[in-house]
Amino acid sequence: MSGVRVAGVGLTPFGEHAGRTGRDLFAEASLAALEDAGVPRDDVEHLNYGNFMGALAERQGHQAPLMAEAAGLRCAGTRYEEACASAGVAVREAVRAVRSGENDVMLAGGMERMTNLSTAEVTESLAVAADELFEVRAGVTFPGAYALMARAYFDEHGGDREDLAHVAAKNHANAVPNEYAQYRREVSVEEALDSPPVASPLHLFDACPITDGASALVLVSEEYAEEHDLDAPVAITGTGQGGDRLALQDRPEMSGTPAAADAAAEAYDDAGVTSDEVEVAEVHDCFTIAEVMAIEALGFFEPGEGIAAARRGDTTREGDLPVNLSGGLKAKGHPVGATGGSQIAEMTRLLRGDHPNSDAVADAEVGLTHNAGGTVASAVVHVLEVAE
Amino acid sequence: MSDPEADAPADTGFDDWVESLADGGRFLECANGHGSLPPRRVCPECGSTDLSEASLPDTGEVATFSEIHVAPSGFGEDPPYVTAVVDFGPVRLTGVVRGLSADEVAIGTRVRPDAERNEATGNRLVVFRPA
Ligand SMILES: [Zn+2]
Protein backbone atom coordinates (compact mmCIF):
# COMPACT_ATOMS: atom_id res chain seq x y z
CA MET A 1 0.00 0.00 0.00
CA SER A 2 1.39 3.37 -0.99
CA GLY A 3 1.54 6.32 1.32
CA VAL A 4 -0.32 9.44 0.21
CA ARG A 5 1.25 12.89 0.16
CA VAL A 6 -0.46 16.25 -0.17
CA ALA A 7 1.67 17.69 -2.94
CA GLY A 8 -0.21 20.95 -3.32
CA VAL A 9 -3.22 22.87 -2.06
CA GLY A 10 -5.34 25.60 -3.61
CA LEU A 11 -8.22 27.72 -2.36
CA THR A 12 -10.23 30.64 -3.58
CA PRO A 13 -10.87 33.30 -0.99
CA PHE A 14 -14.10 32.27 0.75
CA GLY A 15 -16.87 34.83 0.64
CA GLU A 16 -19.23 36.40 -1.81
CA HIS A 17 -18.26 36.02 -5.45
CA ALA A 18 -21.26 37.55 -7.11
CA GLY A 19 -21.01 37.36 -10.86
CA ARG A 20 -18.53 34.47 -10.92
CA THR A 21 -19.46 31.00 -12.06
CA GLY A 22 -18.75 27.82 -10.13
CA ARG A 23 -16.47 26.65 -12.93
CA ASP A 24 -14.38 29.79 -12.58
CA LEU A 25 -14.06 29.31 -8.82
CA PHE A 26 -12.99 25.68 -9.14
CA ALA A 27 -10.54 26.54 -11.92
CA GLU A 28 -8.87 29.12 -9.68
CA ALA A 29 -8.46 26.66 -6.79
CA SER A 30 -7.25 23.87 -9.10
CA LEU A 31 -4.65 25.97 -10.85
CA ALA A 32 -3.37 27.18 -7.49
CA ALA A 33 -3.10 23.59 -6.22
CA LEU A 34 -1.26 22.38 -9.32
CA GLU A 35 1.15 25.30 -9.13
CA ASP A 36 1.72 24.72 -5.41
CA ALA A 37 2.41 21.04 -6.15
CA GLY A 38 4.66 21.62 -9.13
CA VAL A 39 2.88 18.74 -10.83
CA PRO A 40 2.15 18.93 -14.58
CA ARG A 41 -1.55 19.03 -15.34
CA ASP A 42 -1.28 16.07 -17.72
CA ASP A 43 -0.09 13.82 -14.89
CA VAL A 44 -3.46 14.10 -13.11
CA GLU A 45 -5.26 10.80 -13.63
CA HIS A 46 -8.68 11.52 -12.12
CA LEU A 47 -10.70 14.34 -10.55
CA ASN A 48 -12.62 13.63 -7.33
CA TYR A 49 -14.99 16.55 -6.96
CA GLY A 50 -17.41 17.48 -4.18
CA ASN A 51 -20.56 19.54 -4.64
CA PHE A 52 -23.90 19.51 -2.84
CA MET A 53 -26.46 22.02 -4.12
CA GLY A 54 -25.24 22.96 -7.60
CA ALA A 55 -28.33 21.54 -9.24
CA LEU A 56 -30.42 23.95 -7.13
CA ALA A 57 -28.10 26.95 -6.95
CA GLU A 58 -26.64 26.97 -10.47
CA ARG A 59 -29.06 24.65 -12.23
CA GLN A 60 -26.01 22.57 -13.00
CA GLY A 61 -25.81 18.85 -12.42
CA HIS A 62 -23.16 16.60 -13.98
CA GLN A 63 -20.47 18.89 -12.69
CA ALA A 64 -17.43 16.59 -12.61
CA PRO A 65 -16.64 16.67 -16.35
CA LEU A 66 -17.37 20.40 -16.41
CA MET A 67 -14.91 21.02 -13.59
CA ALA A 68 -12.25 18.75 -15.08
CA GLU A 69 -12.54 20.83 -18.25
CA ALA A 70 -12.40 24.09 -16.28
CA ALA A 71 -9.23 22.91 -14.54
CA GLY A 72 -7.69 21.97 -17.87
CA LEU A 73 -7.57 18.28 -17.04
CA ARG A 74 -7.73 15.66 -19.76
CA CYS A 75 -9.01 12.95 -17.47
CA ALA A 76 -12.32 11.71 -16.15
CA GLY A 77 -13.93 13.01 -13.00
CA THR A 78 -16.48 11.85 -10.48
CA ARG A 79 -18.71 14.01 -8.34
CA TYR A 80 -19.14 12.99 -4.72
CA GLU A 81 -22.19 14.13 -2.77
CA GLU A 82 -22.51 13.67 0.97
CA ALA A 83 -24.14 17.01 1.85
CA CYS A 84 -21.62 19.24 3.65
CA ALA A 85 -19.12 16.34 3.72
CA SER A 86 -19.02 16.12 -0.09
CA ALA A 87 -15.39 17.22 -0.48
CA GLY A 88 -14.35 15.17 2.54
CA VAL A 89 -15.57 12.00 0.91
CA ALA A 90 -14.09 13.07 -2.44
CA VAL A 91 -10.68 13.34 -0.76
CA ARG A 92 -11.16 10.08 1.12
CA GLU A 93 -11.89 8.20 -2.10
CA ALA A 94 -8.84 9.82 -3.72
CA VAL A 95 -6.70 8.63 -0.81
CA ARG A 96 -8.07 5.12 -1.29
CA ALA A 97 -7.39 5.23 -5.03
CA VAL A 98 -3.75 6.27 -4.51
CA ARG A 99 -3.23 3.71 -1.78
CA SER A 100 -4.60 0.93 -3.91
CA GLY A 101 -2.00 1.67 -6.56
CA GLU A 102 -4.72 2.50 -9.07
CA ASN A 103 -3.64 6.15 -9.39
CA ASP A 104 -0.46 8.09 -8.65
CA VAL A 105 -1.81 11.62 -9.06
CA MET A 106 -5.31 12.76 -8.15
CA LEU A 107 -6.94 16.16 -7.97
CA ALA A 108 -9.55 16.29 -5.19
CA GLY A 109 -11.64 19.12 -3.82
CA GLY A 110 -14.96 20.81 -4.27
CA MET A 111 -16.94 23.94 -4.97
CA GLU A 112 -20.14 25.55 -3.85
CA ARG A 113 -21.87 28.69 -4.99
CA MET A 114 -24.51 29.89 -2.55
CA THR A 115 -24.71 33.68 -2.30
CA ASN A 116 -26.63 34.03 -5.57
CA LEU A 117 -29.64 32.59 -3.67
CA SER A 118 -31.71 34.46 -1.08
CA THR A 119 -31.35 33.45 2.56
CA ALA A 120 -34.73 31.69 2.42
CA GLU A 121 -33.66 29.80 -0.72
CA VAL A 122 -30.34 28.76 0.87
CA THR A 123 -32.25 27.66 3.97
CA GLU A 124 -34.47 25.57 1.74
CA SER A 125 -31.58 24.14 -0.29
CA LEU A 126 -29.55 23.16 2.77
CA ALA A 127 -32.61 21.57 4.36
CA VAL A 128 -32.50 19.04 1.52
CA ALA A 129 -29.71 17.37 3.53
CA ALA A 130 -32.28 16.47 6.20
CA ASP A 131 -35.03 13.84 5.89
CA GLU A 132 -37.54 15.32 3.44
CA LEU A 133 -40.58 13.46 4.76
CA PHE A 134 -39.92 13.34 8.48
CA GLU A 135 -37.98 16.58 9.08
CA VAL A 136 -38.22 19.11 6.26
CA ARG A 137 -41.99 18.84 6.03
CA ALA A 138 -42.15 19.45 9.78
CA GLY A 139 -40.38 22.80 9.32
CA VAL A 140 -36.93 21.69 10.42
CA THR A 141 -34.34 23.96 8.80
CA PHE A 142 -30.58 23.28 8.85
CA PRO A 143 -30.08 25.71 11.78
CA GLY A 144 -33.26 24.27 13.31
CA ALA A 145 -31.83 20.76 13.29
CA TYR A 146 -28.66 21.89 15.08
CA ALA A 147 -30.84 23.87 17.48
CA LEU A 148 -32.70 20.66 18.34
CA MET A 149 -29.32 19.04 19.04
CA ALA A 150 -28.09 22.03 21.05
CA ARG A 151 -31.14 21.97 23.32
CA ALA A 152 -30.78 18.21 23.78
CA TYR A 153 -27.10 18.76 24.65
CA PHE A 154 -27.85 21.49 27.21
CA ASP A 155 -30.52 19.29 28.77
CA GLU A 156 -28.21 16.29 29.06
CA HIS A 157 -24.87 17.90 29.89
CA GLY A 158 -25.52 21.52 30.88
CA GLY A 159 -23.88 24.51 29.25
CA ASP A 160 -25.45 27.63 27.85
CA ARG A 161 -25.39 30.16 25.06
CA GLU A 162 -22.44 31.96 26.60
CA ASP A 163 -20.30 28.83 26.25
CA LEU A 164 -21.24 28.73 22.58
CA ALA A 165 -20.43 32.43 22.18
CA HIS A 166 -16.87 31.65 23.25
CA VAL A 167 -16.59 29.19 20.35
CA ALA A 168 -17.71 31.92 17.95
CA ALA A 169 -15.30 34.49 19.43
CA LYS A 170 -12.38 32.03 19.23
CA ASN A 171 -12.96 31.13 15.61
CA HIS A 172 -13.44 34.72 14.51
CA ALA A 173 -10.16 35.67 16.23
CA ASN A 174 -8.40 32.85 14.35
CA ALA A 175 -9.78 34.04 11.00
CA VAL A 176 -8.33 37.55 11.26
CA PRO A 177 -4.91 36.77 9.71
CA ASN A 178 -6.26 34.14 7.25
CA GLU A 179 -6.25 35.61 3.75
CA TYR A 180 -8.86 33.06 2.58
CA ALA A 181 -11.40 33.76 5.35
CA GLN A 182 -14.77 35.37 4.73
CA TYR A 183 -14.99 37.26 8.05
CA ARG A 184 -11.60 38.55 9.12
CA ARG A 185 -12.88 40.44 12.10
CA GLU A 186 -13.08 39.73 15.78
CA VAL A 187 -16.44 39.09 17.39
CA SER A 188 -16.83 39.52 21.14
CA VAL A 189 -18.74 37.11 23.36
CA GLU A 190 -21.23 39.91 24.08
CA GLU A 191 -21.74 40.63 20.38
CA ALA A 192 -22.40 36.94 19.70
CA LEU A 193 -24.86 36.75 22.61
CA ASP A 194 -26.69 39.85 21.41
CA SER A 195 -27.11 38.70 17.79
CA PRO A 196 -30.68 37.94 16.65
CA PRO A 197 -32.19 34.46 17.12
CA VAL A 198 -32.23 32.11 14.12
CA ALA A 199 -33.54 28.92 15.72
CA SER A 200 -33.58 28.98 19.52
CA PRO A 201 -31.25 28.45 21.32
CA LEU A 202 -29.00 29.33 18.36
CA HIS A 203 -28.51 32.93 17.27
CA LEU A 204 -26.99 34.45 14.16
CA PHE A 205 -23.40 34.35 15.46
CA ASP A 206 -23.73 30.66 16.29
CA ALA A 207 -24.10 29.99 12.57
CA CYS A 208 -21.63 29.86 9.72
CA PRO A 209 -22.22 32.35 6.90
CA ILE A 210 -23.48 31.73 3.37
CA THR A 211 -20.38 31.38 1.24
CA ASP A 212 -19.03 30.90 -2.27
CA GLY A 213 -15.71 29.15 -2.71
CA ALA A 214 -13.64 26.25 -3.96
CA SER A 215 -10.88 24.00 -2.68
CA ALA A 216 -8.44 21.70 -4.46
CA LEU A 217 -5.69 19.31 -3.42
CA VAL A 218 -3.11 17.46 -5.46
CA LEU A 219 -2.64 14.04 -3.86
CA VAL A 220 0.23 11.84 -5.02
CA SER A 221 1.72 8.49 -4.11
CA GLU A 222 4.96 8.49 -2.13
CA GLU A 223 6.65 6.85 -5.11
CA TYR A 224 5.55 9.63 -7.45
CA ALA A 225 6.69 12.28 -4.95
CA GLU A 226 10.10 10.63 -4.70
CA GLU A 227 10.53 10.10 -8.43
CA HIS A 228 9.67 13.70 -9.19
CA ASP A 229 11.54 15.10 -6.21
CA LEU A 230 8.45 16.91 -4.93
CA ASP A 231 8.48 19.01 -1.81
CA ALA A 232 5.52 17.33 -0.13
CA PRO A 233 6.24 16.93 3.57
CA VAL A 234 2.66 16.30 4.70
CA ALA A 235 1.05 12.86 4.40
CA ILE A 236 -2.54 11.76 4.85
CA THR A 237 -1.98 8.76 7.09
CA GLY A 238 -5.50 7.99 8.23
CA THR A 239 -8.97 8.16 6.76
CA GLY A 240 -12.32 7.12 8.21
CA GLN A 241 -16.00 7.53 7.49
CA GLY A 242 -19.05 7.04 9.66
CA GLY A 243 -22.78 7.01 9.04
CA ASP A 244 -25.94 7.36 11.08
CA ARG A 245 -29.71 7.43 10.64
CA LEU A 246 -30.62 10.44 8.49
CA ALA A 247 -33.36 11.87 10.72
CA LEU A 248 -32.49 13.08 14.21
CA GLN A 249 -35.67 11.52 15.58
CA ASP A 250 -34.39 8.06 14.66
CA ARG A 251 -31.14 8.30 16.62
CA PRO A 252 -30.82 6.93 20.16
CA GLU A 253 -29.43 10.28 21.32
CA MET A 254 -29.47 13.77 19.87
CA SER A 255 -26.71 15.30 21.99
CA GLY A 256 -23.80 13.56 20.33
CA THR A 257 -22.55 12.46 16.92
CA PRO A 258 -21.68 8.75 16.81
CA ALA A 259 -20.96 8.91 13.06
CA ALA A 260 -18.02 11.21 13.83
CA ALA A 261 -16.85 8.89 16.61
CA ASP A 262 -16.94 5.95 14.20
CA ALA A 263 -15.10 7.91 11.50
CA ALA A 264 -12.47 8.98 14.03
CA ALA A 265 -11.97 5.45 15.36
CA GLU A 266 -11.37 4.22 11.82
CA ALA A 267 -9.00 7.09 10.98
CA TYR A 268 -7.00 6.74 14.21
CA ASP A 269 -6.65 3.01 13.68
CA ASP A 270 -5.67 3.57 10.06
CA ALA A 271 -2.96 6.08 11.00
CA GLY A 272 -1.85 4.20 14.10
CA VAL A 273 -2.33 7.22 16.35
CA THR A 274 -4.58 8.01 19.31
CA SER A 275 -6.64 11.13 19.99
CA ASP A 276 -4.00 12.12 22.59
CA GLU A 277 -1.40 12.49 19.85
CA VAL A 278 -3.41 15.00 17.82
CA GLU A 279 -1.92 18.47 18.27
CA VAL A 280 -4.19 20.61 16.09
CA ALA A 281 -7.62 20.06 14.52
CA GLU A 282 -9.94 21.57 11.95
CA VAL A 283 -13.49 20.49 12.81
CA HIS A 284 -16.87 21.03 11.18
CA ASP A 285 -18.33 23.99 13.10
CA CYS A 286 -21.25 24.87 10.82
CA PHE A 287 -22.81 25.87 14.14
CA THR A 288 -20.99 26.51 17.40
CA ILE A 289 -22.67 23.48 19.00
CA ALA A 290 -21.30 21.35 16.14
CA GLU A 291 -17.73 22.13 17.21
CA VAL A 292 -18.59 21.11 20.78
CA MET A 293 -20.04 17.77 19.70
CA ALA A 294 -17.15 17.21 17.27
CA ILE A 295 -14.36 17.62 19.81
CA GLU A 296 -16.17 15.15 22.07
CA ALA A 297 -16.81 12.60 19.33
CA LEU A 298 -13.16 12.84 18.23
CA GLY A 299 -12.06 11.82 21.72
CA PHE A 300 -10.44 15.11 22.73
CA PHE A 301 -12.96 15.70 25.51
CA GLU A 302 -15.36 13.54 27.50
CA PRO A 303 -19.09 13.99 26.73
CA GLY A 304 -20.16 17.17 28.52
CA GLU A 305 -16.60 18.55 28.73
CA GLY A 306 -16.45 19.98 25.22
CA ILE A 307 -18.99 22.72 25.83
CA ALA A 308 -16.61 24.87 27.90
CA ALA A 309 -13.39 24.01 26.04
CA ALA A 310 -13.21 27.34 24.21
CA ARG A 311 -14.21 29.25 27.33
CA ARG A 312 -11.47 27.50 29.33
CA GLY A 313 -8.97 28.28 26.60
CA ASP A 314 -8.20 24.63 25.82
CA THR A 315 -9.00 25.04 22.11
CA THR A 316 -7.85 28.62 21.54
CA ARG A 317 -4.60 29.31 19.70
CA GLU A 318 -2.80 29.46 23.06
CA GLY A 319 -4.42 26.23 24.29
CA ASP A 320 -3.12 22.66 24.33
CA LEU A 321 -5.25 21.71 21.32
CA PRO A 322 -5.98 24.62 18.98
CA VAL A 323 -9.19 23.94 17.07
CA ASN A 324 -10.09 25.73 13.84
CA LEU A 325 -7.03 27.94 13.49
CA SER A 326 -8.33 28.70 9.98
CA GLY A 327 -11.34 30.44 11.50
CA GLY A 328 -13.45 27.35 10.96
CA LEU A 329 -16.64 27.22 8.97
CA LYS A 330 -17.93 29.84 11.41
CA ALA A 331 -15.61 32.65 10.31
CA LYS A 332 -13.67 31.29 7.35
CA GLY A 333 -16.97 30.40 5.64
CA HIS A 334 -18.75 27.25 4.51
CA PRO A 335 -19.20 26.73 0.78
CA VAL A 336 -20.67 23.34 1.64
CA GLY A 337 -19.29 21.18 -1.16
CA ALA A 338 -15.80 22.70 -0.86
CA THR A 339 -15.39 22.62 2.91
CA GLY A 340 -13.84 19.18 3.45
CA GLY A 341 -11.07 19.91 0.94
CA SER A 342 -10.52 23.33 2.43
CA GLN A 343 -9.98 21.84 5.89
CA ILE A 344 -7.22 19.59 4.56
CA ALA A 345 -5.68 22.49 2.63
CA GLU A 346 -5.60 24.57 5.82
CA MET A 347 -4.20 21.70 7.91
CA THR A 348 -1.49 21.09 5.31
CA ARG A 349 -0.52 24.76 5.44
CA LEU A 350 -0.54 24.68 9.26
CA LEU A 351 1.75 21.62 9.37
CA ARG A 352 4.04 22.87 6.59
CA GLY A 353 4.51 26.13 8.46
CA ASP A 354 3.19 28.44 5.75
CA HIS A 355 -0.19 29.25 7.33
CA PRO A 356 -0.49 32.66 9.00
CA ASN A 357 -1.41 30.79 12.22
CA SER A 358 1.33 28.14 11.94
CA ASP A 359 3.26 29.77 14.78
CA ALA A 360 0.51 28.63 17.17
CA VAL A 361 1.47 25.01 16.43
CA ALA A 362 5.10 25.41 15.39
CA ASP A 363 6.22 21.89 16.39
CA ALA A 364 3.00 20.06 15.56
CA GLU A 365 3.40 16.82 13.62
CA VAL A 366 -0.10 15.33 13.86
CA GLY A 367 -3.26 17.12 12.74
CA LEU A 368 -6.86 16.04 12.22
CA THR A 369 -9.71 17.20 10.01
CA HIS A 370 -13.40 16.42 10.62
CA ASN A 371 -16.03 17.08 7.94
CA ALA A 372 -19.70 16.35 8.62
CA GLY A 373 -22.76 15.96 6.42
CA GLY A 374 -26.14 17.31 7.52
CA THR A 375 -26.68 16.73 11.23
CA VAL A 376 -23.74 14.29 11.10
CA ALA A 377 -25.59 11.46 9.43
CA SER A 378 -22.25 11.21 7.64
CA ALA A 379 -18.78 12.15 8.81
CA VAL A 380 -15.31 11.94 7.29
CA VAL A 381 -12.15 12.19 9.41
CA HIS A 382 -8.58 12.46 8.16
CA VAL A 383 -5.28 12.28 10.04
CA LEU A 384 -2.44 14.31 8.56
CA GLU A 385 1.18 13.88 9.65
CA VAL A 386 4.47 15.54 8.89
CA ALA A 387 6.32 12.74 7.14
CA GLU A 388 9.66 14.39 6.61
CA MET B 1 -54.70 23.52 -10.36
CA SER B 2 -57.43 22.04 -8.23
CA ASP B 3 -55.14 19.40 -6.73
CA PRO B 4 -52.09 21.06 -5.15
CA GLU B 5 -50.19 17.77 -5.40
CA ALA B 6 -50.80 17.09 -9.06
CA ASP B 7 -47.12 17.58 -9.93
CA ALA B 8 -45.67 16.23 -6.70
CA PRO B 9 -44.19 12.76 -6.31
CA ALA B 10 -46.50 10.23 -4.69
CA ASP B 11 -45.90 9.85 -0.97
CA THR B 12 -48.74 7.45 -0.35
CA GLY B 13 -47.32 5.50 2.57
CA PHE B 14 -46.16 8.66 4.31
CA ASP B 15 -49.31 10.68 3.64
CA ASP B 16 -51.54 7.89 4.93
CA TRP B 17 -49.43 7.67 8.06
CA VAL B 18 -49.70 11.43 8.77
CA GLU B 19 -53.46 11.28 8.19
CA SER B 20 -53.66 8.48 10.78
CA LEU B 21 -52.27 10.81 13.45
CA ALA B 22 -55.63 12.61 13.58
CA ASP B 23 -57.09 9.36 14.92
CA GLY B 24 -54.30 8.61 17.36
CA GLY B 25 -51.65 7.41 14.94
CA ARG B 26 -49.72 4.22 14.37
CA PHE B 27 -46.18 2.95 13.99
CA LEU B 28 -44.50 -0.17 12.70
CA GLU B 29 -43.35 -2.85 15.08
CA CYS B 30 -40.94 -5.62 14.10
CA ALA B 31 -40.91 -9.19 15.35
CA ASN B 32 -38.29 -8.15 17.92
CA GLY B 33 -40.30 -5.22 19.26
CA HIS B 34 -38.42 -2.35 17.58
CA GLY B 35 -40.50 0.66 16.56
CA SER B 36 -40.15 2.53 13.27
CA LEU B 37 -42.23 4.66 10.91
CA PRO B 38 -43.70 3.91 7.49
CA PRO B 39 -43.10 3.61 4.59
CA ARG B 40 -40.59 0.90 5.38
CA ARG B 41 -39.92 -2.73 4.47
CA VAL B 42 -37.11 -3.55 6.89
CA CYS B 43 -36.60 -2.84 10.59
CA PRO B 44 -33.58 -0.50 10.69
CA GLU B 45 -32.54 -1.87 14.10
CA CYS B 46 -32.43 -5.60 13.41
CA GLY B 47 -33.21 -6.17 9.77
CA SER B 48 -36.45 -8.00 10.41
CA THR B 49 -38.89 -7.86 7.51
CA ASP B 50 -41.74 -9.03 9.73
CA LEU B 51 -43.36 -5.64 10.38
CA SER B 52 -46.85 -5.07 11.72
CA GLU B 53 -48.84 -1.97 12.60
CA ALA B 54 -49.35 -0.91 16.20
CA SER B 55 -51.11 2.07 17.79
CA LEU B 56 -49.11 5.04 19.05
CA PRO B 57 -49.42 5.88 22.75
CA ASP B 58 -52.02 8.66 23.25
CA THR B 59 -49.42 11.21 24.30
CA GLY B 60 -45.69 11.74 24.08
CA GLU B 61 -43.05 13.91 25.76
CA VAL B 62 -41.13 16.70 24.07
CA ALA B 63 -37.54 15.41 23.73
CA THR B 64 -36.18 18.63 22.23
CA PHE B 65 -37.56 21.69 20.45
CA SER B 66 -36.64 24.93 18.72
CA GLU B 67 -38.38 28.17 17.89
CA ILE B 68 -37.57 28.72 14.22
CA HIS B 69 -37.08 32.39 13.27
CA VAL B 70 -35.79 31.96 9.72
CA ALA B 71 -38.10 29.75 7.66
CA PRO B 72 -37.54 28.25 4.21
CA SER B 73 -39.26 30.05 1.35
CA GLY B 74 -42.64 28.60 0.45
CA PHE B 75 -42.94 26.50 3.60
CA GLY B 76 -46.03 28.45 4.56
CA GLU B 77 -45.61 28.50 8.30
CA ASP B 78 -45.17 32.08 9.55
CA PRO B 79 -42.03 32.39 11.69
CA PRO B 80 -41.49 32.17 14.51
CA TYR B 81 -42.96 28.70 14.88
CA VAL B 82 -41.99 25.87 17.18
CA THR B 83 -40.67 22.54 15.90
CA ALA B 84 -40.27 19.64 18.31
CA VAL B 85 -39.09 16.04 18.42
CA VAL B 86 -41.54 14.15 20.61
CA ASP B 87 -40.80 10.82 22.27
CA PHE B 88 -43.66 8.31 22.11
CA GLY B 89 -41.67 5.43 23.56
CA PRO B 90 -41.27 3.01 20.65
CA VAL B 91 -40.73 5.88 18.16
CA ARG B 92 -40.09 9.61 18.08
CA LEU B 93 -41.86 12.06 15.74
CA THR B 94 -40.90 15.52 14.51
CA GLY B 95 -43.61 18.12 13.98
CA VAL B 96 -44.87 21.66 14.49
CA VAL B 97 -46.30 22.61 17.89
CA ARG B 98 -49.78 24.15 17.97
CA GLY B 99 -51.54 25.79 20.92
CA LEU B 100 -48.38 26.39 22.97
CA SER B 101 -45.93 29.28 22.64
CA ALA B 102 -42.17 28.67 22.77
CA ASP B 103 -42.21 29.85 26.39
CA GLU B 104 -44.82 27.22 27.24
CA VAL B 105 -42.87 24.33 25.71
CA ALA B 106 -40.19 22.54 27.70
CA ILE B 107 -38.40 19.23 27.45
CA GLY B 108 -40.87 16.82 29.03
CA THR B 109 -44.02 18.73 28.00
CA ARG B 110 -46.80 16.23 27.17
CA VAL B 111 -48.47 16.58 23.79
CA ARG B 112 -50.73 14.55 21.52
CA PRO B 113 -50.19 14.08 17.79
CA ASP B 114 -52.48 15.46 15.11
CA ALA B 115 -52.46 15.94 11.33
CA GLU B 116 -52.99 19.06 9.25
CA ARG B 117 -52.62 20.06 5.64
CA ASN B 118 -49.84 22.60 5.00
CA GLU B 119 -51.89 24.98 2.83
CA ALA B 120 -48.82 26.53 1.20
CA THR B 121 -47.32 23.27 -0.03
CA GLY B 122 -50.31 20.93 -0.01
CA ASN B 123 -48.22 18.49 2.06
CA ARG B 124 -49.45 16.76 5.18
CA LEU B 125 -48.05 18.26 8.35
CA VAL B 126 -47.38 16.49 11.64
CA VAL B 127 -48.55 18.72 14.49
CA PHE B 128 -48.53 18.43 18.26
CA ARG B 129 -51.20 19.85 20.54
CA PRO B 130 -51.26 20.21 24.32
CA ALA B 131 -52.25 16.85 25.87
ZN1 LIG C 1 -36.25 -4.84 14.72
Coordinates of C-alpha atoms in Angstrom, one line a residue, chain B residues 19-109:
Chain B
E19 CA -53.5 11.3 8.2
S20 CA -53.7 8.5 10.8
L21 CA -52.3 10.8 13.5
A22 CA -55.6 12.6 13.6
D23 CA -57.1 9.4 14.9
G24 CA -54.3 8.6 17.4
G25 CA -51.6 7.4 14.9
R26 CA -49.7 4.2 14.4
F27 CA -46.2 2.9 14.0
L28 CA -44.5 -0.2 12.7
E29 CA -43.3 -2.9 15.1
C30 CA -40.9 -5.6 14.1
A31 CA -40.9 -9.2 15.3
N32 CA -38.3 -8.2 17.9
G33 CA -40.3 -5.2 19.3
H34 CA -38.4 -2.3 17.6
G35 CA -40.5 0.7 16.6
S36 CA -40.1 2.5 13.3
L37 CA -42.2 4.7 10.9
P38 CA -43.7 3.9 7.5
P39 CA -43.1 3.6 4.6
R40 CA -40.6 0.9 5.4
R41 CA -39.9 -2.7 4.5
V42 CA -37.1 -3.5 6.9
C43 CA -36.6 -2.8 10.6
P44 CA -33.6 -0.5 10.7
E45 CA -32.5 -1.9 14.1
C46 CA -32.4 -5.6 13.4
G47 CA -33.2 -6.2 9.8
S48 CA -36.4 -8.0 10.4
T49 CA -38.9 -7.9 7.5
D50 CA -41.7 -9.0 9.7
L51 CA -43.4 -5.6 10.4
S52 CA -46.9 -5.1 11.7
E53 CA -48.8 -2.0 12.6
A54 CA -49.4 -0.9 16.2
S55 CA -51.1 2.1 17.8
L56 CA -49.1 5.0 19.1
P57 CA -49.4 5.9 22.8
D58 CA -52.0 8.7 23.2
T59 CA -49.4 11.2 24.3
G60 CA -45.7 11.7 24.1
E61 CA -43.1 13.9 25.8
V62 CA -41.1 16.7 24.1
A63 CA -37.5 15.4 23.7
T64 CA -36.2 18.6 22.2
F65 CA -37.6 21.7 20.4
S66 CA -36.6 24.9 18.7
E67 CA -38.4 28.2 17.9
I68 CA -37.6 28.7 14.2
H69 CA -37.1 32.4 13.3
V70 CA -35.8 32.0 9.7
A71 CA -38.1 29.8 7.7
P72 CA -37.5 28.3 4.2
S73 CA -39.3 30.1 1.4
G74 CA -42.6 28.6 0.4
F75 CA -42.9 26.5 3.6
G76 CA -46.0 28.5 4.6
E77 CA -45.6 28.5 8.3
D78 CA -45.2 32.1 9.6
P79 CA -42.0 32.4 11.7
P80 CA -41.5 32.2 14.5
Y81 CA -43.0 28.7 14.9
V82 CA -42.0 25.9 17.2
T83 CA -40.7 22.5 15.9
A84 CA -40.3 19.6 18.3
V85 CA -39.1 16.0 18.4
V86 CA -41.5 14.1 20.6
D87 CA -40.8 10.8 22.3
F88 CA -43.7 8.3 22.1
G89 CA -41.7 5.4 23.6
P90 CA -41.3 3.0 20.7
V91 CA -40.7 5.9 18.2
R92 CA -40.1 9.6 18.1
L93 CA -41.9 12.1 15.7
T94 CA -40.9 15.5 14.5
G95 CA -43.6 18.1 14.0
V96 CA -44.9 21.7 14.5
V97 CA -46.3 22.6 17.9
R98 CA -49.8 24.1 18.0
G99 CA -51.5 25.8 20.9
L100 CA -48.4 26.4 23.0
S101 CA -45.9 29.3 22.6
A102 CA -42.2 28.7 22.8
D103 CA -42.2 29.8 26.4
E104 CA -44.8 27.2 27.2
V105 CA -42.9 24.3 25.7
A106 CA -40.2 22.5 27.7
I107 CA -38.4 19.2 27.5
G108 CA -40.9 16.8 29.0
T109 CA -44.0 18.7 28.0

